[in-house]
JSON list of C-alpha atoms in Angstrom, two decimals:
[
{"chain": "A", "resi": 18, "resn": "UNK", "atom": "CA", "xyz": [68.82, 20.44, -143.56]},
{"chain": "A", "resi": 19, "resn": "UNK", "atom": "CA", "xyz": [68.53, 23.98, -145.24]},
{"chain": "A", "resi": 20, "resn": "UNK", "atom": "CA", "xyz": [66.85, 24.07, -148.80]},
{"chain": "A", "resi": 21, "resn": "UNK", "atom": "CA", "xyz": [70.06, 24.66, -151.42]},
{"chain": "A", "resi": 22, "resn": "UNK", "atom": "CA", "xyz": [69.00, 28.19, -152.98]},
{"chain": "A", "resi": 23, "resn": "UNK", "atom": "CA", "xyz": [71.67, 27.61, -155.79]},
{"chain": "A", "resi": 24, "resn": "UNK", "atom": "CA", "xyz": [73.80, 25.15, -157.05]},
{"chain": "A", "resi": 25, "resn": "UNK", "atom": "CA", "xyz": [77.11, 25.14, -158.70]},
{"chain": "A", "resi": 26, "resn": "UNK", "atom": "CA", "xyz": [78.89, 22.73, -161.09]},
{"chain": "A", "resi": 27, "resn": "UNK", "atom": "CA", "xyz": [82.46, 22.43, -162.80]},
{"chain": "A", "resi": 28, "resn": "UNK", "atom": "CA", "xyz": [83.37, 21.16, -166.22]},
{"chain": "A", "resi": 29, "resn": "UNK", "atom": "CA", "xyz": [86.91, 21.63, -167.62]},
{"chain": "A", "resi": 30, "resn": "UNK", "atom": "CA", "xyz": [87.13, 23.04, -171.09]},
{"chain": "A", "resi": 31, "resn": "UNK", "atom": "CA", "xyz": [90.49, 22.99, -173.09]},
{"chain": "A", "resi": 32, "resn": "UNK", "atom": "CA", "xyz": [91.10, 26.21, -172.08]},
{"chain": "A", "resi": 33, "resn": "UNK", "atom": "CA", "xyz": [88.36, 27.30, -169.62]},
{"chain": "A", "resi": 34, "resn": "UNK", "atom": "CA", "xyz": [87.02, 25.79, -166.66]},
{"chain": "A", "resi": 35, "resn": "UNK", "atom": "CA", "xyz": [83.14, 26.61, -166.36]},
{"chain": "A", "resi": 36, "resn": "UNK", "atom": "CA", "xyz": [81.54, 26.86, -163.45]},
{"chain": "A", "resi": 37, "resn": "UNK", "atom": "CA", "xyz": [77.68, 26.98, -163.69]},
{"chain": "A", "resi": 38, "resn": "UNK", "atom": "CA", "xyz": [75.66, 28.50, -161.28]},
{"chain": "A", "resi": 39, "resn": "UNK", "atom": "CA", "xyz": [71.90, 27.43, -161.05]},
{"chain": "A", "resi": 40, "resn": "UNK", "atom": "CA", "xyz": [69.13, 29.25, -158.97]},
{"chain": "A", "resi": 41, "resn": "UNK", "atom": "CA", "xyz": [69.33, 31.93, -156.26]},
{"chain": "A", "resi": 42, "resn": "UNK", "atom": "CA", "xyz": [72.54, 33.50, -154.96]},
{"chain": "A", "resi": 43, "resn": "UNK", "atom": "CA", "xyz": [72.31, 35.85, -151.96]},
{"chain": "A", "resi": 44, "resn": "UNK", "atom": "CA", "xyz": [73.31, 36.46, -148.53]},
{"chain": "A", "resi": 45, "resn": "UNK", "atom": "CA", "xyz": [72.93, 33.01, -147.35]},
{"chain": "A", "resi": 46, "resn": "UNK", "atom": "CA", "xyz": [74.85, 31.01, -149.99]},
{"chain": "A", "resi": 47, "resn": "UNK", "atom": "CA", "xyz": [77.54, 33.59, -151.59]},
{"chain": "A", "resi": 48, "resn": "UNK", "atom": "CA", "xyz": [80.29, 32.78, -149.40]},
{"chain": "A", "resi": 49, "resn": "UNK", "atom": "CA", "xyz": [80.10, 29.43, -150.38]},
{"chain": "A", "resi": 50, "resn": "UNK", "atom": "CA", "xyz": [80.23, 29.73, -153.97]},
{"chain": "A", "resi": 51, "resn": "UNK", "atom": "CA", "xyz": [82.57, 32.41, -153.62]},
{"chain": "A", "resi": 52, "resn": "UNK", "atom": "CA", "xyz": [84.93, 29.73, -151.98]},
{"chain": "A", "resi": 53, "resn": "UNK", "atom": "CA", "xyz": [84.33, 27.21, -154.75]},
{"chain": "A", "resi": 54, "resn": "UNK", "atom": "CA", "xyz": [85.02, 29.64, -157.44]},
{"chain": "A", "resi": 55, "resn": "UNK", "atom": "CA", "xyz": [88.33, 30.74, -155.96]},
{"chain": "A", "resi": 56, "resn": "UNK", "atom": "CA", "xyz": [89.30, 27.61, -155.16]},
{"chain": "A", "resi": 57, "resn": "UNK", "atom": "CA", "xyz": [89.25, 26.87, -159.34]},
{"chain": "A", "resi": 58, "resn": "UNK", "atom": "CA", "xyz": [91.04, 30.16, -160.04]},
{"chain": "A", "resi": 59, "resn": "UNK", "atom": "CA", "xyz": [93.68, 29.60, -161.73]},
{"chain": "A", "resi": 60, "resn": "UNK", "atom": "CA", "xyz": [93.37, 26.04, -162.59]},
{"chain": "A", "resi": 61, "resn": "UNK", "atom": "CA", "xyz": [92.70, 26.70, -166.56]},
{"chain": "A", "resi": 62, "resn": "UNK", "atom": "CA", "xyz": [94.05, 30.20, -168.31]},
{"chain": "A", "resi": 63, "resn": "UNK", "atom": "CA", "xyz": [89.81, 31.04, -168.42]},
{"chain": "A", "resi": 64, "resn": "UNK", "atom": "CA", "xyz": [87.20, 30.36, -165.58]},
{"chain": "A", "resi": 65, "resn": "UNK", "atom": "CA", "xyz": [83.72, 31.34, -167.14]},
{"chain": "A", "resi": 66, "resn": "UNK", "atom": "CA", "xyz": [80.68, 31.69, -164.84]},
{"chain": "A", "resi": 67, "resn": "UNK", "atom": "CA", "xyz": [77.85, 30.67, -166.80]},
{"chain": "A", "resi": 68, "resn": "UNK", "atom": "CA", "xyz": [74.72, 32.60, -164.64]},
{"chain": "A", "resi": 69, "resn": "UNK", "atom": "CA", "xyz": [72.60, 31.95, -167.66]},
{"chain": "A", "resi": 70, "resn": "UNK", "atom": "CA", "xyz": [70.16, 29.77, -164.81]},
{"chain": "A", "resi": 71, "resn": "UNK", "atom": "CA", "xyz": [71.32, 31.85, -162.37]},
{"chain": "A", "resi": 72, "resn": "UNK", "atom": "CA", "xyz": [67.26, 33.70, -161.60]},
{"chain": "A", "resi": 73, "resn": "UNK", "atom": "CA", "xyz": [69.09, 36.18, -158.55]},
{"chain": "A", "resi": 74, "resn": "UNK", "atom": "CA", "xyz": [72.00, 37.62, -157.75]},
{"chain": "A", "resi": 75, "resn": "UNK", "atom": "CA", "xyz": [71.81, 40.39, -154.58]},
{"chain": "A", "resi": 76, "resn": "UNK", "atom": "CA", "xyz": [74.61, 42.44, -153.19]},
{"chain": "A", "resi": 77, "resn": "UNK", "atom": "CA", "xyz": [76.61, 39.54, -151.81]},
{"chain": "A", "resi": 78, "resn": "UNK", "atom": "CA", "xyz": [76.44, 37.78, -155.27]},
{"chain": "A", "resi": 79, "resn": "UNK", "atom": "CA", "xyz": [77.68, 40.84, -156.91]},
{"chain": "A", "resi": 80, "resn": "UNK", "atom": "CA", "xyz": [80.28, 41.38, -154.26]},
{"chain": "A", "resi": 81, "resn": "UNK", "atom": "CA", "xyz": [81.57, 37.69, -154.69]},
{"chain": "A", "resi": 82, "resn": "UNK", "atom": "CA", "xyz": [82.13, 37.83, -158.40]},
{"chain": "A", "resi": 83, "resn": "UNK", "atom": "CA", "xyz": [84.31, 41.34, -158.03]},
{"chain": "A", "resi": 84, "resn": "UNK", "atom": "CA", "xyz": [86.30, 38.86, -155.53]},
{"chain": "A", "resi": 85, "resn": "UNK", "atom": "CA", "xyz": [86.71, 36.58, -158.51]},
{"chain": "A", "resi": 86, "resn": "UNK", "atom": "CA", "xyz": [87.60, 38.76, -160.86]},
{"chain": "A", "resi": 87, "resn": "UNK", "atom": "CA", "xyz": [89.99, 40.62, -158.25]},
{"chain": "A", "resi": 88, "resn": "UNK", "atom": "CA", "xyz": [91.70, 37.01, -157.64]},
{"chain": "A", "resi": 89, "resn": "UNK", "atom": "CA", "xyz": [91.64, 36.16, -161.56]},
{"chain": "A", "resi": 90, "resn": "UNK", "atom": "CA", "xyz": [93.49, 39.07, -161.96]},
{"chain": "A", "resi": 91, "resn": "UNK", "atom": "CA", "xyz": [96.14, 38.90, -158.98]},
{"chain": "A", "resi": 92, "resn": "UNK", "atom": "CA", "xyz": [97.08, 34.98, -160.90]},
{"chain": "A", "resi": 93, "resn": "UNK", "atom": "CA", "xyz": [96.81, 36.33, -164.13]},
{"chain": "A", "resi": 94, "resn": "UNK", "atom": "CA", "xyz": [93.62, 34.08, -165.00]},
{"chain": "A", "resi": 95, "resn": "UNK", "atom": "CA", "xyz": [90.85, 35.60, -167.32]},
{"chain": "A", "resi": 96, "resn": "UNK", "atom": "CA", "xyz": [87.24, 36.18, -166.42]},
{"chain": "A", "resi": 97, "resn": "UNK", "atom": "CA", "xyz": [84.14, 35.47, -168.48]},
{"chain": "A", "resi": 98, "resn": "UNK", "atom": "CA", "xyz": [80.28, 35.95, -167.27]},
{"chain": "A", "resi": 99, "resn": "UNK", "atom": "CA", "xyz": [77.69, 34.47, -169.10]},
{"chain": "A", "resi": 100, "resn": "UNK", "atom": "CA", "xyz": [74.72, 35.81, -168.27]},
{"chain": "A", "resi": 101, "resn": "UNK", "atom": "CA", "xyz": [71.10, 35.71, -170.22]},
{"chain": "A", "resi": 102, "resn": "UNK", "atom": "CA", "xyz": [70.30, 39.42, -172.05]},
{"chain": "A", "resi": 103, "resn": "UNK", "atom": "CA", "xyz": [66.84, 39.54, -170.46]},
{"chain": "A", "resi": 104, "resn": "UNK", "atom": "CA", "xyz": [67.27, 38.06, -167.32]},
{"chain": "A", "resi": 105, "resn": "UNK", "atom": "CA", "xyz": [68.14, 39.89, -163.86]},
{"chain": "A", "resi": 106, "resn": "UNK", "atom": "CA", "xyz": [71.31, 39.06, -163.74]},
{"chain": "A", "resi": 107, "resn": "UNK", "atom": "CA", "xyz": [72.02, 41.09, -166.31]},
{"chain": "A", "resi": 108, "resn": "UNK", "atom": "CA", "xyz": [69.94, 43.80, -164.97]},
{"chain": "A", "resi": 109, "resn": "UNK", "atom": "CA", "xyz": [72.00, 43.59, -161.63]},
{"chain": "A", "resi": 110, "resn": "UNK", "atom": "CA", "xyz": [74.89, 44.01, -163.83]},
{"chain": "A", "resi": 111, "resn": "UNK", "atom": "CA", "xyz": [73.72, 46.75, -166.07]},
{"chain": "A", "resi": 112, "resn": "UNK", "atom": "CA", "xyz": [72.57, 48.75, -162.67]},
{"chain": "A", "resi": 113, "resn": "UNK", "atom": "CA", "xyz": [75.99, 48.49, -160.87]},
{"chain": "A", "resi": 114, "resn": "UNK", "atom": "CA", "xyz": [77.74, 49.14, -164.18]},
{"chain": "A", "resi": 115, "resn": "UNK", "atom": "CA", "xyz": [80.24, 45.64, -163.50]},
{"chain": "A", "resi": 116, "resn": "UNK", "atom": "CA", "xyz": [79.26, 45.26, -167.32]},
{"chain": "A", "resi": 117, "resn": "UNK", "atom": "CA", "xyz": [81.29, 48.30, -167.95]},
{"chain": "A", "resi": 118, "resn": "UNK", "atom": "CA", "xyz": [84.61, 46.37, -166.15]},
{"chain": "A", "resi": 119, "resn": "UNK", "atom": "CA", "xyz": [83.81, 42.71, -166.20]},
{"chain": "A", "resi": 120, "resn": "UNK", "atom": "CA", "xyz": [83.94, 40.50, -169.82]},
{"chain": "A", "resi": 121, "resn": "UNK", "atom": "CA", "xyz": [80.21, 39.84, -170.11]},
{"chain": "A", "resi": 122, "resn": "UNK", "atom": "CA", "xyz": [79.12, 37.29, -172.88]},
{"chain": "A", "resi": 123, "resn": "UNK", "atom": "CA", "xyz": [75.56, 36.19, -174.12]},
{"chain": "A", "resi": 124, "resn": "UNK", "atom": "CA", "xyz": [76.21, 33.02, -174.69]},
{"chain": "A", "resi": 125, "resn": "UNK", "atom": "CA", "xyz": [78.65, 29.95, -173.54]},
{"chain": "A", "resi": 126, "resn": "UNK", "atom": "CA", "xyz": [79.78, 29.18, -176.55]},
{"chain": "A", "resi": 127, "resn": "UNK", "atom": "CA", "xyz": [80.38, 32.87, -177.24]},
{"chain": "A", "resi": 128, "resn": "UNK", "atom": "CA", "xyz": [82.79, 32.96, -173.99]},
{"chain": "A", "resi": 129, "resn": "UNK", "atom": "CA", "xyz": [84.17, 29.64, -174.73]},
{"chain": "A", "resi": 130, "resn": "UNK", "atom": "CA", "xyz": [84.84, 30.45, -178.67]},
{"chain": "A", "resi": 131, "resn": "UNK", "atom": "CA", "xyz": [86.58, 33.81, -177.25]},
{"chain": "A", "resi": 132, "resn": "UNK", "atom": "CA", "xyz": [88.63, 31.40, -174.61]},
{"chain": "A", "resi": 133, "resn": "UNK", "atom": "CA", "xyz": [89.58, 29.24, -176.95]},
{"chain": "A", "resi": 134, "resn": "UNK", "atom": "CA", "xyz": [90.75, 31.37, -179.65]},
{"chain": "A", "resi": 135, "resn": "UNK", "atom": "CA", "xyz": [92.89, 33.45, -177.21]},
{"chain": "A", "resi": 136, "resn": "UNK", "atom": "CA", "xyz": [96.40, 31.89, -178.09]},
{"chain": "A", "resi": 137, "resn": "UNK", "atom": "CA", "xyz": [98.01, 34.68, -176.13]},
{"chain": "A", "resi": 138, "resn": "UNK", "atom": "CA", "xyz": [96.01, 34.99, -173.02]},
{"chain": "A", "resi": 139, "resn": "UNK", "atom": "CA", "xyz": [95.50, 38.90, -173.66]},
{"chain": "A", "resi": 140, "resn": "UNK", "atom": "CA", "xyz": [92.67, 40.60, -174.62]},
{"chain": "A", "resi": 141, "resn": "UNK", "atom": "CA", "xyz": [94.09, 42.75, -176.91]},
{"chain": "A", "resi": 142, "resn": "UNK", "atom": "CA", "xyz": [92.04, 40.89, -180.19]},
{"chain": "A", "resi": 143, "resn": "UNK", "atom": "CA", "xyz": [88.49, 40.67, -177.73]},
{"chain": "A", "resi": 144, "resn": "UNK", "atom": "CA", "xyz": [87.20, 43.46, -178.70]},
{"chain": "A", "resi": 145, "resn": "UNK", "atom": "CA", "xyz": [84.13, 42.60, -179.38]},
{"chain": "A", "resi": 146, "resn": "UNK", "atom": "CA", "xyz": [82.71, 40.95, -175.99]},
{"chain": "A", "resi": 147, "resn": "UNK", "atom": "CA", "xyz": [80.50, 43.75, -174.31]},
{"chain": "A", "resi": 148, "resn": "UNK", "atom": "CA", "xyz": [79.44, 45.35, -177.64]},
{"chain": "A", "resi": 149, "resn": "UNK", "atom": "CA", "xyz": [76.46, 43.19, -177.27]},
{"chain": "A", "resi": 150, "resn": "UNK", "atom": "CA", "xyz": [76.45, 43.97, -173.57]},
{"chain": "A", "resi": 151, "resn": "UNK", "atom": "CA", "xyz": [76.14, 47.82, -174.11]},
{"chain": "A", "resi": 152, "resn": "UNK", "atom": "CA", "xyz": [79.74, 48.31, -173.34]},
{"chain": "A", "resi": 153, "resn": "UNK", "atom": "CA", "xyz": [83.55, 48.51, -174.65]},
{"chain": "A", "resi": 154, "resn": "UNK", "atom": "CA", "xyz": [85.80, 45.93, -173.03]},
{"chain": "A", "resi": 155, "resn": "UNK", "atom": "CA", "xyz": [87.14, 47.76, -170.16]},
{"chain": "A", "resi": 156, "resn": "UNK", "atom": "CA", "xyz": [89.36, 45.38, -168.82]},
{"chain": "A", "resi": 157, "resn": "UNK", "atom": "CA", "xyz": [91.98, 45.51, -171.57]},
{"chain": "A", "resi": 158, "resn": "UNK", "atom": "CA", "xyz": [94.40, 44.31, -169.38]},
{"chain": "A", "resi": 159, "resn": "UNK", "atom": "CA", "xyz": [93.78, 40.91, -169.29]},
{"chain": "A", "resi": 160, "resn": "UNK", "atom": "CA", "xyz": [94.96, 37.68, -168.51]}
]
């Protein structure tokens, strides 16, 4: 039996389900975390991805949280990434510029706070989300 490279876990917020993603993610375990994530899409107005443990993300990491965000958009569901300021996710981000279009928070109860206080489900009043992450909000059109 393969070694797991990462490892994923679900709490349900009031308004947020977080899924947190510990270790590796790459070629060889994206798909399947891609499937778990989708499958909670849509299941609470938020899903936050907490990658604060996550130590790798490659190409197929990157490519399966676009997928997210593409299917959090098609239900109307908001996306927020939690991701540690020094850490290479954040460099993966930074280098692909998906901080410049994805809501990018550095901390979880930063992204929850935000979920929480969102009565609307727009983003219209989260203006402040990537300032930290060296970017406006780009996604202004919301959940």
């Amino acid at each position: 039996m393969p070694i797991e490279l990462a490892t994923i876990g679900f709490e349900d917020a009031e308004r947020a389900t977080v899924a947190t993603i510990d270790g590796e993610v790459d070629m060889s375990n994206a798909d399947r975390l891609l499937d778990e994530l989708i499958g909670r899409v849509g299941s609470a107005p938020w899903l936050v991805i907490d990658l604060t443990a996550c130590t790798y993300l490659d190409s197929a990491g990157l490519r399966a949280v676009a997928r997210v965000d593409l299917r959090c958009r098609e239900v109307g569901a908001g996306l927020r990434l939690v991701v540690d300021p020094a850490g290479a996710v954040d460099r993966a981000l930074t280098m692909t510029r998906m901080s410049e279009v994805l809501t990018v928070d550095r901390s979880l109860s930063d992204a929850l706070a935000s979920a929480f206080g969102d009565v609307d489900g727009g983003r219209a009043n989260d203006e402040g989300a990537n300032a930290d992450a060296g970017g406006p909000d780009a996604r202004g059109d919301g959940p």
